[in-house]
Structure formats: C-alpha cells, structure tokens
Coordinates of C-alpha atoms in Angstrom, one line a residue:
Chain A
M1 CA 7.4 -41.2 75.9
M2 CA 9.9 -43.1 73.7
G3 CA 11.7 -39.8 73.1
V4 CA 12.2 -39.2 76.8
K5 CA 13.5 -42.7 77.3
E6 CA 15.9 -42.4 74.5
T7 CA 17.2 -39.1 75.8
L8 CA 17.8 -40.7 79.2
R9 CA 19.6 -43.6 77.8
A10 CA 21.8 -41.4 75.7
A11 CA 22.6 -39.2 78.7
L12 CA 23.4 -42.3 80.7
L13 CA 25.8 -43.5 78.0
S14 CA 27.4 -40.1 77.9
F15 CA 28.1 -40.3 81.6
V16 CA 29.6 -43.8 81.2
I17 CA 31.9 -42.5 78.4
L18 CA 32.9 -39.6 80.6
A19 CA 33.6 -41.9 83.6
V20 CA 35.7 -44.2 81.4
L21 CA 37.7 -41.3 80.0
L22 CA 38.3 -39.7 83.5
G23 CA 39.1 -43.2 84.9
A24 CA 41.7 -43.8 82.2
W25 CA 43.2 -40.4 82.7
H26 CA 43.3 -40.9 86.5
L27 CA 45.1 -44.3 86.2
A28 CA 47.5 -42.9 83.6
T29 CA 48.5 -40.0 86.0
L30 CA 48.8 -42.0 89.3
P31 CA 51.9 -41.1 91.2
K32 CA 54.7 -43.6 90.5
E33 CA 55.6 -46.0 93.5
Q34 CA 59.0 -45.1 94.9
A35 CA 61.1 -48.1 96.0
A36 CA 63.6 -46.9 98.6
A37 CA 63.5 -44.4 101.5
S38 CA 66.9 -43.1 100.5
D39 CA 65.3 -41.9 97.3
D40 CA 62.8 -39.9 99.4
E41 CA 65.6 -38.1 101.1
Y42 CA 67.3 -37.5 97.8
A43 CA 64.1 -36.2 96.5
K44 CA 63.7 -33.8 99.4
L45 CA 67.2 -32.7 98.8
M46 CA 66.4 -32.0 95.3
G47 CA 63.5 -29.8 96.5
K48 CA 60.7 -32.1 95.5
G49 CA 57.9 -33.5 97.6
A50 CA 57.3 -37.1 98.4
K51 CA 54.7 -37.3 95.8
K52 CA 56.1 -37.8 92.4
S53 CA 54.5 -37.8 89.1
D54 CA 55.5 -37.2 85.5
G55 CA 54.0 -33.7 85.7
F56 CA 50.8 -34.2 83.8
P57 CA 47.9 -33.0 86.0
T58 CA 45.4 -35.5 87.4
P59 CA 41.6 -35.2 87.0
A60 CA 41.5 -34.2 90.7
Q61 CA 43.9 -31.4 90.2
L62 CA 41.9 -30.2 87.2
G63 CA 38.8 -30.3 89.3
E64 CA 40.5 -28.1 92.0
T65 CA 41.5 -25.7 89.3
I66 CA 38.1 -25.5 87.8
V67 CA 36.5 -24.7 91.2
R68 CA 39.2 -22.2 92.0
Q69 CA 39.1 -20.4 88.7
L70 CA 35.3 -20.3 88.5
S71 CA 34.9 -19.1 92.1
D72 CA 36.7 -15.9 91.2
P73 CA 36.6 -15.5 87.4
F74 CA 37.1 -11.7 87.3
Y75 CA 40.2 -11.0 89.5
D76 CA 42.9 -8.8 88.0
N77 CA 46.4 -9.0 89.3
G78 CA 48.2 -7.2 86.5
P79 CA 48.9 -8.1 82.9
N80 CA 50.0 -11.7 83.4
D81 CA 47.4 -12.8 86.0
K82 CA 43.8 -12.1 85.1
G83 CA 40.7 -14.2 85.9
I84 CA 39.3 -16.5 83.1
G85 CA 36.2 -14.3 82.9
I86 CA 38.2 -11.3 82.0
Q87 CA 40.2 -13.2 79.4
L88 CA 37.0 -14.6 77.9
A89 CA 35.4 -11.2 77.8
H90 CA 38.3 -9.9 75.7
S91 CA 38.2 -12.8 73.3
L92 CA 34.4 -12.6 72.9
A93 CA 34.6 -8.8 72.4
R94 CA 37.2 -9.3 69.6
V95 CA 35.2 -12.1 68.0
G96 CA 32.0 -10.0 68.3
A97 CA 33.5 -6.9 66.8
G98 CA 35.2 -8.8 63.9
F99 CA 32.2 -11.0 63.2
A100 CA 29.8 -8.0 63.3
L101 CA 31.9 -6.0 60.9
A102 CA 32.2 -9.1 58.6
M103 CA 28.4 -9.5 58.6
L104 CA 27.9 -5.8 57.7
V105 CA 30.1 -6.4 54.6
A106 CA 29.3 -10.0 53.8
V107 CA 25.5 -10.0 53.8
P108 CA 24.9 -6.9 51.6
L109 CA 27.8 -7.8 49.3
G110 CA 26.5 -11.4 49.1
F111 CA 23.1 -10.1 48.3
L112 CA 24.5 -8.0 45.4
I113 CA 26.6 -10.9 44.1
G114 CA 23.7 -13.3 44.4
M115 CA 21.3 -11.1 42.5
S116 CA 23.6 -10.4 39.6
P117 CA 25.1 -13.2 37.6
L118 CA 27.6 -10.7 36.2
L119 CA 28.8 -9.6 39.6
Y120 CA 28.9 -13.2 40.7
R121 CA 31.3 -14.1 38.0
A122 CA 33.3 -11.0 38.4
F123 CA 33.8 -11.5 42.2
D124 CA 34.3 -15.3 42.0
P125 CA 38.0 -15.4 41.2
F126 CA 38.8 -13.0 44.1
I127 CA 36.7 -15.0 46.5
Q128 CA 38.2 -18.3 45.4
V129 CA 41.8 -16.9 45.9
L130 CA 41.2 -15.1 49.2
K131 CA 39.0 -17.8 50.8
P132 CA 41.7 -20.5 51.3
I133 CA 44.2 -18.1 52.9
S134 CA 44.8 -18.8 56.5
P135 CA 43.5 -15.8 58.3
L136 CA 46.7 -15.7 60.4
A137 CA 48.7 -15.1 57.2
W138 CA 47.1 -11.6 57.2
M139 CA 48.5 -10.9 60.7
P140 CA 51.8 -9.2 59.6
I141 CA 50.1 -7.0 57.1
A142 CA 47.4 -6.1 59.7
L143 CA 50.0 -5.4 62.4
Y144 CA 52.0 -3.2 59.9
T145 CA 49.1 -1.2 58.6
I146 CA 46.9 -1.0 61.7
K147 CA 49.8 -0.8 64.2
D148 CA 47.6 -2.1 67.1
S149 CA 47.7 -5.7 68.1
S150 CA 44.2 -5.8 69.5
V151 CA 42.6 -4.3 66.4
S152 CA 44.7 -6.6 64.3
G153 CA 43.1 -9.5 66.1
V154 CA 39.7 -8.1 65.2
F155 CA 40.8 -7.7 61.6
V156 CA 41.8 -11.3 61.5
I157 CA 38.5 -12.4 62.8
F158 CA 36.8 -10.1 60.3
I159 CA 38.7 -11.7 57.4
C160 CA 38.0 -15.3 58.5
S161 CA 34.3 -14.8 59.1
L162 CA 33.7 -13.0 55.9
W163 CA 33.9 -15.8 53.4
P164 CA 31.4 -18.4 54.6
T165 CA 28.7 -15.8 55.1
L166 CA 29.5 -14.1 51.8
I167 CA 29.5 -17.3 49.8
N168 CA 26.3 -18.7 51.5
T169 CA 24.5 -15.4 51.1
A170 CA 25.3 -15.2 47.4
Y171 CA 24.3 -18.8 47.0
G172 CA 21.1 -18.4 49.0
V173 CA 20.0 -15.3 47.2
G174 CA 20.9 -16.8 43.8
A175 CA 18.9 -19.9 44.6
V176 CA 15.6 -18.3 45.6
R177 CA 12.8 -20.2 43.8
R178 CA 11.8 -18.6 40.5
D179 CA 8.2 -19.1 41.4
W180 CA 8.4 -16.7 44.3
L181 CA 10.2 -14.1 42.2
N182 CA 7.6 -14.5 39.5
V183 CA 4.9 -14.0 42.1
A184 CA 6.7 -10.7 43.0
R185 CA 6.9 -9.8 39.4
T186 CA 3.3 -10.4 38.6
L187 CA 2.4 -8.3 41.6
E188 CA 4.7 -5.5 40.4
V189 CA 6.6 -5.5 43.7
R190 CA 9.2 -2.8 44.0
P191 CA 12.9 -3.9 44.1
L192 CA 13.5 -2.9 47.7
R193 CA 10.3 -4.6 49.0
K194 CA 11.2 -7.7 46.9
A195 CA 14.7 -7.8 48.5
F196 CA 13.4 -7.5 52.0
Q197 CA 10.1 -9.4 51.8
V198 CA 10.8 -12.1 49.3
I199 CA 14.5 -12.7 48.8
L200 CA 15.7 -12.1 52.4
P201 CA 13.3 -14.5 54.1
A202 CA 13.7 -17.0 51.3
A203 CA 17.5 -16.9 51.7
A204 CA 17.6 -16.4 55.5
P205 CA 18.2 -20.1 56.4
T206 CA 21.2 -20.3 54.0
I207 CA 22.5 -17.0 55.2
L208 CA 22.2 -18.2 58.8
T209 CA 24.1 -21.4 58.0
G210 CA 26.9 -19.2 56.6
M211 CA 26.9 -17.1 59.8
R212 CA 27.0 -20.2 61.9
I213 CA 30.1 -21.5 60.0
S214 CA 31.6 -18.0 60.3
I215 CA 31.3 -17.8 64.0
G216 CA 32.6 -21.3 64.4
I217 CA 35.7 -20.4 62.4
A218 CA 36.1 -17.1 64.2
W219 CA 36.2 -18.9 67.5
L220 CA 38.8 -21.3 66.2
V221 CA 41.0 -18.5 64.9
I222 CA 40.8 -16.2 67.9
V223 CA 42.8 -18.6 70.1
A224 CA 45.6 -18.7 67.6
A225 CA 45.5 -15.0 66.9
E226 CA 45.7 -14.1 70.6
M227 CA 48.6 -16.5 71.0
L228 CA 50.4 -14.4 68.4
V229 CA 49.4 -10.9 69.5
G230 CA 49.4 -11.5 73.2
G231 CA 48.2 -9.2 75.9
T232 CA 44.7 -10.5 76.7
G233 CA 42.2 -13.1 75.7
I234 CA 41.7 -16.8 76.1
G235 CA 44.4 -17.6 73.5
Y236 CA 47.0 -15.5 75.4
F237 CA 45.9 -17.2 78.6
V238 CA 46.7 -20.6 77.1
W239 CA 50.1 -19.5 75.9
N240 CA 50.9 -17.7 79.1
E241 CA 50.0 -20.8 81.2
W242 CA 52.2 -22.9 78.9
N243 CA 55.0 -20.5 79.7
N244 CA 54.2 -20.9 83.4
L245 CA 54.3 -24.7 82.8
N246 CA 50.8 -24.8 84.4
L247 CA 49.3 -27.5 82.3
T248 CA 46.3 -27.7 84.6
N249 CA 45.3 -24.2 83.6
V250 CA 45.9 -25.0 80.0
I251 CA 43.6 -28.0 80.1
F252 CA 41.0 -25.8 82.0
A253 CA 41.3 -23.2 79.3
I254 CA 40.8 -25.8 76.6
L255 CA 37.6 -27.0 78.3
V256 CA 36.4 -23.4 78.5
I257 CA 37.1 -22.8 74.8
G258 CA 35.1 -25.8 73.9
V259 CA 32.2 -24.9 76.1
V260 CA 32.0 -21.3 74.8
G261 CA 32.3 -22.5 71.2
M262 CA 29.4 -24.9 71.8
A263 CA 27.4 -22.1 73.4
L264 CA 28.0 -19.8 70.4
D265 CA 26.9 -22.6 68.0
I266 CA 23.8 -23.3 70.0
L267 CA 22.9 -19.6 69.9
C268 CA 23.3 -19.5 66.1
G269 CA 21.3 -22.8 65.9
R270 CA 18.5 -21.1 67.8
L271 CA 18.5 -18.1 65.4
Q272 CA 18.5 -20.5 62.5
T273 CA 15.4 -22.4 63.6
L274 CA 13.7 -19.0 63.9
V275 CA 14.1 -18.2 60.2
T276 CA 13.8 -21.7 58.9
Y277 CA 10.6 -22.5 57.0
V278 CA 9.2 -25.8 55.9
E279 CA 8.4 -26.0 52.2
Chain B
M1 CA -11.2 -6.6 18.6
S2 CA -11.3 -9.0 21.5
F3 CA -10.5 -8.1 25.1
L4 CA -7.3 -10.1 24.8
E5 CA -5.6 -10.5 21.4
V6 CA -2.7 -12.8 20.7
Q7 CA -1.2 -11.8 17.4
G8 CA 1.5 -13.6 15.5
L9 CA 3.1 -15.1 18.6
K10 CA 6.3 -17.0 17.9
Q11 CA 8.7 -18.7 20.3
V12 CA 12.1 -20.0 19.3
F13 CA 14.4 -21.7 21.8
P14 CA 18.0 -21.2 20.6
A15 CA 20.3 -24.1 19.7
R16 CA 22.0 -25.5 22.7
G17 CA 25.0 -27.8 22.4
A18 CA 24.0 -30.7 20.2
S19 CA 20.3 -29.9 20.1
P20 CA 19.3 -27.6 17.3
E21 CA 17.1 -24.5 17.4
T22 CA 13.5 -25.4 18.2
V23 CA 10.5 -23.4 16.9
V24 CA 7.9 -24.2 19.6
F25 CA 5.2 -22.3 17.7
D26 CA 5.0 -19.7 15.0
D27 CA 2.4 -17.2 14.0
L28 CA -0.2 -17.9 16.7
H29 CA -3.4 -16.0 16.7
F30 CA -6.4 -16.1 19.0
G31 CA -8.6 -13.9 21.1
I32 CA -10.4 -14.0 24.4
E33 CA -13.5 -11.9 25.1
K34 CA -14.2 -10.2 28.3
G35 CA -15.8 -12.5 30.9
E36 CA -14.9 -15.6 28.8
F37 CA -13.3 -18.7 30.3
V38 CA -10.9 -20.2 27.8
C39 CA -9.0 -23.5 28.3
I40 CA -6.1 -24.6 26.3
I41 CA -5.4 -28.3 25.8
G42 CA -2.5 -30.0 24.2
H43 CA 0.2 -32.5 24.7
S44 CA 3.4 -31.6 26.6
G45 CA 5.9 -29.6 24.6
C46 CA 3.3 -27.7 22.5
G47 CA 4.2 -24.5 24.3
K48 CA 1.1 -23.9 26.5
T49 CA 3.0 -22.6 29.4
T50 CA 5.1 -20.4 27.1
I51 CA 1.8 -18.9 25.7
L52 CA 0.6 -18.3 29.3
N53 CA 3.9 -16.7 30.3
A54 CA 3.8 -14.4 27.2
I55 CA 0.2 -13.3 28.2
A56 CA 1.3 -12.8 31.8
G57 CA 4.3 -10.8 30.6
L58 CA 6.7 -13.0 32.5
E59 CA 8.6 -14.1 29.3
K60 CA 9.1 -12.1 26.1
P61 CA 8.2 -14.1 23.0
T62 CA 10.5 -14.3 20.1
D63 CA 8.0 -12.4 18.0
G64 CA 4.4 -11.3 18.0
V65 CA 2.4 -9.3 20.5
V66 CA -0.2 -9.8 23.2
I67 CA -2.7 -7.0 23.5
M68 CA -5.0 -6.7 26.5
D69 CA -7.7 -4.1 26.8
N70 CA -6.1 -2.2 23.8
R71 CA -2.7 -2.1 25.4
E72 CA 0.3 -4.1 24.5
V73 CA 1.6 -6.5 27.2
S74 CA 5.2 -5.4 27.9
G75 CA 5.8 -7.0 31.3
P76 CA 4.1 -8.5 34.3
S77 CA 1.2 -6.5 35.7
L78 CA -1.3 -6.4 38.5
D79 CA -4.0 -6.5 35.7
R80 CA -3.2 -10.2 35.1
G81 CA -3.3 -12.5 38.1
V82 CA -1.4 -15.7 37.8
V83 CA -2.1 -19.0 39.6
F84 CA 1.1 -21.0 39.3
Q85 CA 1.3 -24.7 38.7
G86 CA 3.2 -25.3 41.9
H87 CA 1.1 -22.9 44.0
A88 CA 4.1 -20.7 44.6
L89 CA 3.1 -19.7 48.1
M90 CA 5.8 -18.2 50.3
P91 CA 6.3 -20.9 53.0
W92 CA 7.5 -18.4 55.7
L93 CA 4.2 -16.5 55.5
T94 CA 0.8 -17.6 56.9
V95 CA -2.2 -18.0 54.6
M96 CA -3.4 -14.5 55.6
S97 CA 0.0 -13.0 55.0
N98 CA 0.4 -14.7 51.6
V99 CA -2.8 -13.1 50.5
A100 CA -2.0 -9.8 52.2
F101 CA 1.3 -9.7 50.3
A102 CA -0.6 -9.5 47.1
V103 CA -3.3 -7.1 48.4
R104 CA -0.6 -4.7 49.7
S105 CA 1.0 -4.7 46.3
R106 CA -2.3 -3.7 44.7
R107 CA -3.4 -1.2 47.4
P108 CA -0.2 0.2 49.1
D109 CA -2.3 3.0 50.6
W110 CA -4.7 0.8 52.5
R111 CA -4.6 0.5 56.3
A112 CA -3.8 -2.8 57.9
D113 CA -7.4 -3.5 59.0
Q114 CA -8.6 -2.7 55.4
V115 CA -6.1 -5.2 54.0
R116 CA -7.1 -7.8 56.6
A117 CA -10.8 -7.5 55.9
H118 CA -10.2 -7.7 52.1
C119 CA -8.0 -10.8 52.5
Q120 CA -10.5 -12.4 54.8
Q121 CA -13.2 -12.0 52.2
F122 CA -11.2 -13.9 49.6
I123 CA -10.0 -16.5 52.1
D124 CA -13.6 -17.1 53.0
M125 CA -14.5 -17.3 49.3
V126 CA -12.2 -20.2 48.7
G127 CA -13.5 -22.0 51.8
L128 CA -10.4 -21.6 54.0
T129 CA -12.0 -19.8 56.9
G130 CA -10.2 -20.8 60.1
A131 CA -6.9 -21.6 58.3
E132 CA -5.8 -18.0 58.1
H133 CA -2.9 -18.4 60.5
K134 CA -1.6 -21.6 59.2
K135 CA 1.6 -21.9 57.2
P136 CA 1.5 -23.5 53.8
S137 CA 3.4 -26.5 55.1
E138 CA 0.4 -27.3 57.4
L139 CA -2.0 -27.3 54.5
S140 CA -2.9 -30.1 52.1
G141 CA -2.1 -29.7 48.4
G142 CA -5.7 -28.7 47.6
M143 CA -5.8 -26.1 50.3
K144 CA -2.5 -24.6 49.1
Q145 CA -3.9 -24.2 45.6
R146 CA -7.0 -22.6 47.1
V147 CA -4.7 -20.0 48.8
G148 CA -3.1 -19.5 45.4
I149 CA -6.5 -18.9 43.9
A150 CA -7.5 -16.5 46.7
R151 CA -4.3 -14.6 46.2
A152 CA -4.8 -14.2 42.5
F153 CA -8.4 -13.2 42.9
S154 CA -7.7 -10.8 45.8
I155 CA -5.9 -8.3 43.5
Q156 CA -9.0 -8.2 41.4
P157 CA -7.2 -8.5 38.1
K158 CA -8.7 -7.8 34.7
M159 CA -7.7 -11.3 33.7
L160 CA -6.8 -14.5 35.5
L161 CA -4.2 -16.9 34.2
L162 CA -4.1 -20.5 35.5
D163 CA -1.2 -22.8 34.7
E164 CA -2.6 -26.3 35.2
P165 CA -3.6 -25.4 38.7
F166 CA -5.0 -28.8 39.7
G167 CA -2.5 -31.0 38.0
A168 CA -0.9 -32.1 41.2
L169 CA -4.2 -32.8 43.1
D170 CA -6.0 -36.1 43.5
A171 CA -9.2 -36.5 41.6
L172 CA -11.5 -36.0 44.5
T173 CA -9.9 -32.7 45.7
R174 CA -9.7 -31.6 42.1
G175 CA -13.4 -32.0 41.7
T176 CA -14.2 -30.0 44.8
I177 CA -11.9 -27.1 43.8
Q178 CA -13.3 -27.2 40.2
D179 CA -16.7 -26.7 41.7
E180 CA -15.5 -23.8 43.7
L181 CA -13.8 -22.2 40.8
V182 CA -17.0 -22.6 38.7
R183 CA -18.9 -20.9 41.5
I184 CA -16.5 -18.0 41.9
V185 CA -15.9 -17.4 38.2
R186 CA -19.7 -17.4 37.5
A187 CA -20.2 -15.0 40.4
T188 CA -17.4 -12.6 39.4
H189 CA -17.6 -12.9 35.6
Q190 CA -13.8 -13.1 35.6
T191 CA -12.0 -13.5 32.3
V192 CA -9.9 -16.6 32.6
F193 CA -7.2 -18.3 30.5
M194 CA -6.3 -21.8 31.8
I195 CA -4.0 -24.6 30.9
T196 CA -5.3 -28.1 31.6
H197 CA -4.6 -31.7 30.8
D198 CA -8.1 -32.8 31.9
V199 CA -10.7 -33.0 29.2
D200 CA -13.6 -33.1 31.7
E201 CA -12.2 -30.1 33.5
A202 CA -12.1 -28.1 30.3
I203 CA -15.7 -29.1 29.4
L204 CA -16.9 -28.1 32.9
L205 CA -15.1 -24.8 33.1
A206 CA -14.5 -23.5 29.6
D207 CA -16.7 -21.5 27.2
K208 CA -14.0 -22.0 24.6
I209 CA -11.4 -24.7 24.3
L210 CA -8.2 -24.1 22.3
L211 CA -6.8 -27.3 20.9
M212 CA -3.1 -27.2 20.4
S213 CA -1.4 -29.5 17.9
N214 CA 1.8 -31.3 18.9
G215 CA 5.0 -29.3 19.0
P216 CA 7.4 -28.3 17.6
R217 CA 5.7 -25.8 15.3
A218 CA 2.5 -26.2 17.2
V219 CA -0.7 -24.4 16.1
V220 CA -4.1 -23.7 17.6
A221 CA -5.7 -26.4 15.5
E222 CA -9.2 -25.7 16.4
I223 CA -11.3 -23.5 18.7
V224 CA -14.1 -25.7 20.3
E225 CA -17.1 -23.7 21.5
N226 CA -18.7 -25.2 24.5
T227 CA -22.4 -25.1 23.7
M228 CA -23.5 -26.8 26.9
P229 CA -25.8 -24.8 29.2
A230 CA -23.9 -22.3 31.4
D231 CA -25.2 -23.7 34.6
R232 CA -23.7 -27.2 34.0
T233 CA -22.3 -28.9 37.0
R234 CA -19.8 -31.6 37.5
M235 CA -22.4 -33.9 38.9
T236 CA -24.9 -33.6 36.1
M237 CA -23.2 -32.6 32.9
H238 CA -22.6 -36.2 31.8
H239 CA -26.4 -36.6 31.4
D240 CA -26.3 -34.1 28.6
P241 CA -25.8 -35.7 25.2
Q242 CA -23.7 -32.8 24.2
Y243 CA -21.2 -33.7 26.8
Y244 CA -20.2 -36.9 25.0
R245 CA -20.0 -35.3 21.6
I246 CA -17.7 -32.6 22.9
R247 CA -15.7 -35.0 24.9
N248 CA -15.3 -37.5 22.1
H249 CA -14.2 -34.6 19.8
L250 CA -11.6 -33.5 22.3
V251 CA -10.2 -37.0 23.0
D252 CA -10.3 -37.8 19.3
F253 CA -8.2 -34.7 18.6
L254 CA -5.7 -35.5 21.3
V255 CA -5.3 -39.1 20.5
N256 CA -5.4 -39.0 16.7
R257 CA -5.5 -35.6 15.1
S258 CA -3.1 -33.6 17.2
R259 CA 0.0 -34.9 15.4
L260 CA -1.4 -34.3 11.9
Y261 CA -0.5 -30.6 11.9
A262 CA 3.2 -31.1 11.6
G263 CA 2.9 -31.2 7.8
G264 CA 0.8 -32.5 4.9
D265 CA -2.9 -31.7 4.1
A266 CA -3.9 -30.5 7.6
R267 CA -1.1 -28.0 7.7
A268 CA -1.7 -26.9 4.1
A269 CA -5.4 -26.2 4.7
Y270 CA -4.7 -24.5 8.0
D271 CA -5.1 -20.7 8.2
S272 CA -3.2 -19.5 11.3
K273 CA -5.0 -16.2 11.5
H274 CA -8.4 -17.8 11.6
P275 CA -8.3 -21.2 13.3
P276 CA -11.5 -23.1 12.6
V277 CA -14.2 -22.7 15.2
V278 CA -16.2 -25.9 15.8
R279 CA -19.3 -26.7 17.8
P280 CA -19.2 -30.5 18.2
G281 CA -21.9 -30.4 20.9
L282 CA -24.5 -29.3 18.3
E283 CA -23.5 -31.9 15.7
A284 CA -26.1 -34.6 16.1
E285 CA -24.6 -36.9 13.6
R286 CA -21.4 -37.0 15.5
A287 CA -23.2 -38.0 18.7
A288 CA -21.5 -40.5 20.8
P289 CA -23.3 -43.9 20.9
V290 CA -22.7 -44.1 24.6
P291 CA -25.9 -43.8 26.7
P292 CA -25.2 -41.8 29.8
T293 CA -26.6 -44.4 32.1
S294 CA -24.4 -47.3 30.9
E295 CA -21.2 -45.7 32.3
P296 CA -20.6 -44.4 35.8
P297 CA -19.3 -40.8 35.7
R298 CA -15.8 -41.4 37.2
A299 CA -15.0 -44.0 34.6
A300 CA -15.4 -41.3 31.9
V301 CA -12.4 -39.4 33.2
I302 CA -9.4 -39.9 31.1
N303 CA -6.2 -38.4 32.1
L304 CA -4.4 -37.4 29.0
R305 CA -1.0 -38.2 30.3
H306 CA -2.0 -41.8 30.4
A307 CA -3.9 -41.7 27.2
N308 CA -0.9 -40.3 25.4

C-alpha cells in the first residue's frame, strides 16, 4: 500500500511542477498592455491586430496546435506541408533501418571481439578513433558516395548506433563468468551451442544496455541529420517550421520528439527486463 | 594401476612483476581406486584446486600426467563431472533446465521427454522435488549446491570432482547435504575426489584422506586410510573411538606438521612417489583421551580456517 501512496504523491508533485512551469510560461507570454488608442490605429495601419505580443507562443496557442495537429496527423499537402504522423513515420523508418543494420553488424562483431583477446586488441584502436566522431561528420562522405540524401540519413544512424552496442557486446561477451564457461567445457559443449546457450544469455543484459544507448543516440542524431538532408522527417519538420517562423509548431515538434524518444527507451527497457537475470 | 593415476604433477606459476616464479607443487604422485571416495585436505595455497583442475582437464599442469581409466587426461570430458565451489548454475535457467543442459550434452540424441524424466530422477535424488521450475536466485545456498550435485551426477560420469562444495554453507545445511551425499555415493558407488577444509566432513565421507603440506612446494605428506565402518553416520560416528584418533591425527597434521615439509628432516625422508600410508584409527596407543560423552558433537567441529 505504501508503494501506491508514494506513486500517487509523486504524480501529484509532477502535476504541481507542470502547473508551475505552464503558469510561468503563461505569465511570461501575456500580451503587453498598450497605452494609447492612437497606437491601436497605428498598429492596424501596420497590418497588426490589437493583440500584441513579442511573438513567442503562449501555452494556450500550443494547446490549440497540439489538438489541431493530432486530430489530423496524416494529411499530405505537398512536400512542405505534411502531417506530424507522416514526418514521424519517416524518421522512425530511418532510425529503424539504420539501427537494425547496425545491430546486424555490431552484435556478431562484438561477439567475435569479445571472445578473442587478440581481436579485441586489434580492433580497439579503430573503435577508439571512430567512436568519438560526431556521426554528422560522416554526412558529406555519405552524400558523396551514396548520392541519396535519405539513405545517407540511414547511414548516419547506422554509424552512430554501431559503437555503443559493439562495445557493450564485446565487453559483455568477454566478461561472462569463467565458472559458466568451465561448466560448458566439462560438459564438452560444442562452440555454437556454447555461443547461443551460454554466452549469449549471459551477455544479453549488457548487450541490451548497449542497444538501449544506441537507440537513444540514434534518436538524438536523426533530428540533426534530417535538418541537414531535408525532405521529410521530424528534423526537417522542425527546420521547416523555423523557416515558416511558426514557433508553436517547433515547440510541438520538440514535445513529440521527447515523447517518442521516451517511448523507444521504455520499449528497450522492457526488452532488457526480459533478458535480465538475478544472480 | 589405479583407476586414476596422478604422476609427477608439477605446477609453476610464472614470475609476475615483482613476485618471483612460484612452484606450487612438484612431482606429485597418488592414485584413486574405482569406487573410492578421496578427500584432500590442506591449507590455502597448497594447490588443491590446481590438482582438481588438472584432473578435470580444465587446466594443463606445467608437468606430469593424469591418467584415468588407462587414458591420459588431455582436456575436460563428460567422464569427469565437476561440482564447482560457487555452484556455477546458470542464473537464467530453471533448476530443471540447468540439469537438462548437462543431460543434453551427454545424450544429444534423447527426446525431450526422456531428458525430462532423467533430470527429474536426479532432482528427486537430491531432494529438490517441487523446485524444478525455480530459478537459482530463488533458492537458498544449500539448494543451489544440491542442483550443482544433481547436474554433476546426471551425466553419470566415471568420476566426480568436488571443489569444496559446502564451503559457503552454514553448518546445519552442510550437515544435511553431507548426509545426502553419503547416501547417494554409497548407493551409486561413485568414484569421488573432493577438496574440503572440514576435518569432520573428510572423516564422514572419505575412504582415503590426502594430507597436503603447506605450499609452495607442497607435497602429499600422508595418505590417511579411514578405517571406520563404511556405514558410519554423522550422528553416531563420534561414539567410535577411532573417530578421535583419526580426527586428532588430521588436526595435529594441519596445526603442527603441515609446515614441516618445506625442508629439513621431514623433506629429506619423504619419497614423493610413495607417500606414507597411515591408519591412525587402528593405532590404540595414539588414542585420544577424550571420552565421547564428555563433549557434545558440535563442539568437536573445528573449522580449519579459524584453527589456522
């Protein structure tokens, strides 16, 4: 019962924090009081309404935008006006493709590197040099060689999600308890069975941690990548709305990016609990 | 020739940084007969685990050979089951799956129901009926070690190697599992080699007790034959006068004599190929002056780590 009570209190506190933030935002964006009527006329002459603000959207405007955008997320009025659902789908498809390709390389390669101290040391300098490179730095090379902006985006996601999973897989495989390997040895377990039935389940929690970090980074990078390559996607949406000077839409997009990122992380977290074991 | 022969075993750990090369033991000889239960006792650092690993084939000794059933041990094999010190169960598998993992290695051609029935038999044997679908994390230390024993027995090896299997258990649990092990081993006539720190455990279980002198350059100083009746039990064996003679002999060795073999007379008189075989239980003149009734049984337990 204590747990439920604690949860309720935490939720209540969250709401208070949200209310304070929205309240502060609302107060900060209240329309400025205008002193003289002549100014109103002047304003009308200048093509502006009676309401005047410094241009930053209010919470109410954001609310309207959220309702409007979510009520019709999949409309398509040409290249510069697509619903948020379509943009998200493009981004998720790129992240999904790049991440999947990265996993196909990182997990088996990490396995090899983790099993062999020789390979570990041979690959280490490459990993150490390539890992800290901002994935966007690869973009020109990707654009030049691949010659397709959308595929280049996928490549950037591939490159950035490779390293955490590769490193974690190698570490997890290398750190499998000697006792378990000795059990496998005394039972004369064949290498393939040992890999799949001893090492893989033993290293799975570490591998999943790597994948969770990878997908997190991929979601960070996709926004920037799509701002660069343009065309479609949530990153392009943000940049396009900035060019339209529609800050409300930009804030809305930021919210959506956060929520989707959280959802991806929760999904990975669920997978992680599935393979986690208690020693 | 014995069922298991250890001949001229030598283990050297190479120099590392400031610490020089260590010769753990050199020119070790002993044998184990089929169906025999042999315990090895000695202080930490005398190389007991190294000997066990060499017999298991998990580690290659610097020199010397281990021959089992007329064949040289060249690597780990299903013929030698190992119960590890830290149970070494796979935490993501249930009790049943842990045992089944071993059984499937032994009998890859068996159908799933055959494997299950076979596993069940050994899970029942160690008294874990009903816990088949629990994960190791849901079991107590004693139960985990039972699973380890069931797993080792389930492949029906020619020989069983136990590396201080009850070291981490409390005295009460240890007693119960010792009783079970006695029952199982006497029923299956399993050949066993076991490391222990517990003198009473050795007297209860072993037919022969190898006494290791202190390392480095440890030797099998003596082979103590256990002359007590084969049907001895933990509850009654301290009523037998032999028990105190053997026990005093073992404790005396560990406390006083185990360090004498580093050099001097004891070393000079020592023939590594034929370690002396002694039967302290039958030596009436060495009888302990302690009447069995004056001392409650638990007080007689000395844990060597504390005695050391």
